[in-house]
Structures are given as C-alpha cells and as structure tokens.
C-alpha cells in the first residue's frame, strides 16, 4: 500500500513539475560533467547511481526518487519501450534511456534529463516499477505497457522483443 501511495503522489506531483520545467538553476557540481545534446537534453556524468545528477535539484524530491528507482531497475526498464517519440527524436531504445544515457565500466553513470520534461516517460517508468515491485514479471509488465500506450501515443522505441 505504501508503494501505491508513493506512486500516486509521484504522478500527481509530476504533472505540477512538468508545467514548470526549465533549464534555469541547473549548476554543474564538481563531481560531475554536464553536456547538452543537439535535441536540448542535458547529459550529466556522476561517479555512480548513488550520486544523482545536479540537474535534478531544479525539481521536487519525487523526481529524484523516480530517477533513483529507474537507475536501480535497469534490467526492467531496458525491456520496456517508451511511447513519447524519443526513439525517433533522441535515438532511445527503451524507457531506461530516458533516464540514463550510459552506464560506464568504471561504475560512473551518464544521466539524461529527457524524462524530466516528459510525462509519458515518467508514467511508463513509475507504472513499470510499481508493477515489478508487486511481483509482476517483466514480460507481463511489457504487455501491460504495450496495451496501454498502443493507441494515441507516438511509435514505441525499438526495444528488443522479449
């Protein structure tokens, strides 16, 4: 029940957050490197998934919690497509890419701020993580997401079939 309350709170907060998303106030911290892509997304490197990117400081805590959860659910989200159009616009292959651009061999992480600006990315990750935490299989979650987002959304990312 606590998990469902968190997800509900997160989803409500995200709608408010997305209406005020800007790049203002994003500051580079000494432990990270930050770049901006041609599509306007910010990528920031930190030394591990335990160190969240500084661009999240412009948002409420729920955004950082979801980013942390996404990083901790890599295997799950790499098997879940995103339906916001980021497969075509940003070259994403799955929902994980909306949060993390790269996991390096030394343990460092290149984060992507794409999800901070996209309710579809956030919803898919939150729904997937909640279902996984309730014991649903990755295959069942993939089916649930595909069914929910198959109409009225952009083409899914080219996520590998299960």
Short mmCIF file of C-alpha atoms in Angstrom, two decimals:
data_model
loop_
_atom_site.label_atom_id
_atom_site.label_comp_id
_atom_site.label_asym_id
_atom_site.label_seq_id
_atom_site.Cartn_x
_atom_site.Cartn_y
_atom_site.Cartn_z
CA UNK A 1 0.00 0.00 0.00
CA UNK A 2 2.89 2.36 0.80
CA UNK A 3 4.28 1.79 -2.72
CA UNK A 4 0.91 2.66 -4.31
CA UNK A 5 0.69 5.83 -2.22
CA UNK A 6 4.18 6.80 -3.34
CA UNK A 7 3.33 6.21 -6.99
CA UNK A 8 0.09 8.20 -6.72
CA UNK A 9 1.90 11.07 -5.02
CA UNK A 10 4.64 10.93 -7.59
CA UNK A 11 2.24 11.01 -10.53
CA UNK A 12 0.31 13.98 -9.11
CA UNK A 13 3.49 15.85 -8.34
CA UNK A 14 4.92 15.18 -11.78
CA UNK A 15 2.05 16.95 -13.51
CA UNK A 16 2.83 20.05 -11.46
CA UNK A 17 6.55 19.66 -12.00
CA UNK A 18 6.30 19.30 -15.75
CA UNK A 19 4.44 22.56 -16.08
CA UNK A 20 7.40 24.39 -14.56
CA UNK A 21 10.34 22.50 -16.10
CA UNK A 22 13.16 24.77 -17.23
CA UNK A 23 16.90 24.60 -17.52
CA UNK A 24 17.21 27.58 -15.14
CA UNK A 25 19.10 26.87 -11.98
CA UNK A 26 20.99 23.89 -13.37
CA UNK A 27 24.50 24.11 -11.99
CA UNK A 28 27.42 21.83 -12.59
CA UNK A 29 28.82 20.25 -9.46
CA UNK A 30 32.47 19.40 -9.06
CA UNK A 31 31.80 15.63 -9.06
CA UNK A 32 30.11 15.62 -12.45
CA UNK A 33 30.41 16.60 -16.09
CA UNK A 34 27.49 18.14 -17.95
CA UNK A 35 26.80 18.47 -21.68
CA UNK A 36 23.81 19.47 -23.79
CA UNK A 37 22.73 17.43 -26.82
CA UNK A 38 21.54 18.76 -30.16
CA UNK A 39 17.96 17.99 -29.08
CA UNK A 40 18.40 20.12 -25.94
CA UNK A 41 18.66 17.25 -23.46
CA UNK A 42 21.22 17.57 -20.68
CA UNK A 43 23.58 14.69 -20.01
CA UNK A 44 25.50 14.65 -16.78
CA UNK A 45 28.09 12.16 -15.56
CA UNK A 46 28.33 11.19 -11.91
CA UNK A 47 30.56 8.60 -10.28
CA UNK A 48 27.77 6.05 -9.63
CA UNK A 49 24.00 5.51 -9.47
CA UNK A 50 24.18 6.55 -5.82
CA UNK A 51 25.14 10.06 -6.98
CA UNK A 52 22.23 11.71 -8.75
CA UNK A 53 22.82 14.44 -11.33
CA UNK A 54 22.68 18.08 -10.26
CA UNK A 55 20.01 18.91 -12.87
CA UNK A 56 17.51 17.17 -10.57
CA UNK A 57 17.99 19.92 -7.97
CA UNK A 58 15.59 22.08 -10.02
CA UNK A 59 12.75 19.63 -9.25
CA UNK A 60 10.81 18.30 -6.29
CA UNK A 61 12.21 15.29 -4.44
CA UNK A 62 9.79 12.91 -6.21
CA UNK A 63 11.68 13.43 -9.46
CA UNK A 64 14.97 12.42 -7.85
CA UNK A 65 13.28 9.39 -6.26
CA UNK A 66 11.98 8.24 -9.65
CA UNK A 67 15.40 8.76 -11.27
CA UNK A 68 16.99 6.71 -8.49
CA UNK A 69 14.36 3.99 -8.89
CA UNK A 70 14.86 3.96 -12.68
CA UNK A 71 18.62 3.51 -12.24
CA UNK A 72 18.03 0.66 -9.79
CA UNK A 73 15.60 -1.06 -12.19
CA UNK A 74 17.86 -1.10 -15.24
CA UNK A 75 17.03 -4.66 -16.35
CA UNK A 76 13.31 -3.96 -16.14
CA UNK A 77 13.28 -0.61 -17.95
CA UNK A 78 15.68 -1.78 -20.67
CA UNK A 79 12.89 -4.23 -21.61
CA UNK A 80 10.11 -1.63 -21.58
CA UNK A 81 9.51 0.62 -24.60
CA UNK A 82 8.81 4.33 -24.32
CA UNK A 83 5.92 5.79 -26.30
CA UNK A 84 6.78 9.51 -26.27
CA UNK A 85 8.57 9.54 -29.63
CA UNK A 86 12.08 9.59 -28.16
CA UNK A 87 13.05 6.57 -30.25
CA UNK A 88 12.95 8.79 -33.31
CA UNK A 89 13.80 12.18 -31.79
CA UNK A 90 16.58 11.14 -29.37
CA UNK A 91 17.59 7.66 -30.54
CA UNK A 92 16.38 5.96 -27.37
CA UNK A 93 15.99 2.18 -27.44
CA UNK A 94 13.88 1.76 -24.28
CA UNK A 95 12.44 3.59 -21.26
CA UNK A 96 15.72 3.29 -19.33
CA UNK A 97 17.39 5.53 -21.92
CA UNK A 98 15.04 8.37 -20.93
CA UNK A 99 16.81 8.48 -17.56
CA UNK A 100 20.29 7.06 -18.14
CA UNK A 101 22.29 7.57 -21.32
CA UNK A 102 25.16 5.24 -20.38
CA UNK A 103 26.45 3.03 -17.59
CA UNK A 104 30.24 3.04 -17.86
CA UNK A 105 32.51 0.14 -16.93
CA UNK A 106 34.09 2.13 -14.08
CA UNK A 107 30.65 2.44 -12.44
CA UNK A 108 30.06 6.03 -13.45
CA UNK A 109 26.72 6.97 -14.95
CA UNK A 110 25.81 9.39 -17.72
CA UNK A 111 22.32 10.60 -16.80
CA UNK A 112 19.87 12.09 -19.31
CA UNK A 113 17.35 14.77 -18.33
CA UNK A 114 14.91 13.76 -21.10
CA UNK A 115 12.46 12.21 -18.61
CA UNK A 116 12.29 15.41 -16.55
CA UNK A 117 10.48 17.02 -19.48
CA UNK A 118 8.22 14.15 -20.47
CA UNK A 119 5.18 12.86 -18.62
CA UNK A 120 4.95 9.75 -20.81
CA UNK A 121 8.49 8.65 -19.90
CA UNK A 122 7.82 9.25 -16.22
CA UNK A 123 4.47 7.46 -16.21
CA UNK A 124 5.82 4.40 -18.00
CA UNK A 125 8.74 4.09 -15.59
CA UNK A 126 6.59 4.63 -12.48
CA UNK A 127 3.93 2.16 -13.63
CA UNK A 128 6.52 -0.44 -14.61
CA UNK A 129 8.46 -0.17 -11.35
CA UNK A 130 5.28 -0.34 -9.26
CA UNK A 131 4.09 -3.45 -11.12
CA UNK A 132 7.53 -5.07 -10.77
CA UNK A 133 7.59 -4.34 -7.04
CA UNK A 134 4.17 -6.02 -6.81
CA UNK A 135 5.69 -9.19 -8.24
CA UNK A 136 4.67 -8.96 -11.90
CA UNK A 137 7.08 -10.40 -14.44
CA UNK A 138 8.94 -8.22 -16.92
CA UNK A 139 7.03 -9.95 -19.73
CA UNK A 140 3.67 -9.14 -18.11
CA UNK A 141 4.70 -5.54 -17.50
CA UNK A 142 5.85 -5.18 -21.10
CA UNK A 143 2.46 -6.47 -22.27
CA UNK A 144 0.64 -4.08 -19.90
CA UNK A 145 2.61 -1.05 -21.16
CA UNK A 146 2.26 -2.04 -24.83
CA UNK A 147 -1.51 -2.42 -24.43
CA UNK A 148 -1.97 0.85 -22.55
CA UNK A 149 0.12 3.00 -24.88
CA UNK A 150 -0.51 1.37 -28.26
CA UNK A 151 -3.10 3.96 -29.33
CA UNK A 152 -2.87 7.73 -29.08
CA UNK A 153 0.87 7.85 -28.43
CA UNK A 154 4.00 8.01 -30.58
CA UNK A 155 5.68 4.96 -32.04
CA UNK A 156 7.43 2.91 -29.35
CA UNK A 157 11.17 2.81 -29.02
CA UNK A 158 12.80 -0.12 -30.84
CA UNK A 159 13.05 -2.17 -27.64
CA UNK A 160 14.22 -5.75 -28.09
CA UNK A 161 11.35 -8.27 -28.07
CA UNK A 162 11.06 -10.47 -25.00
#
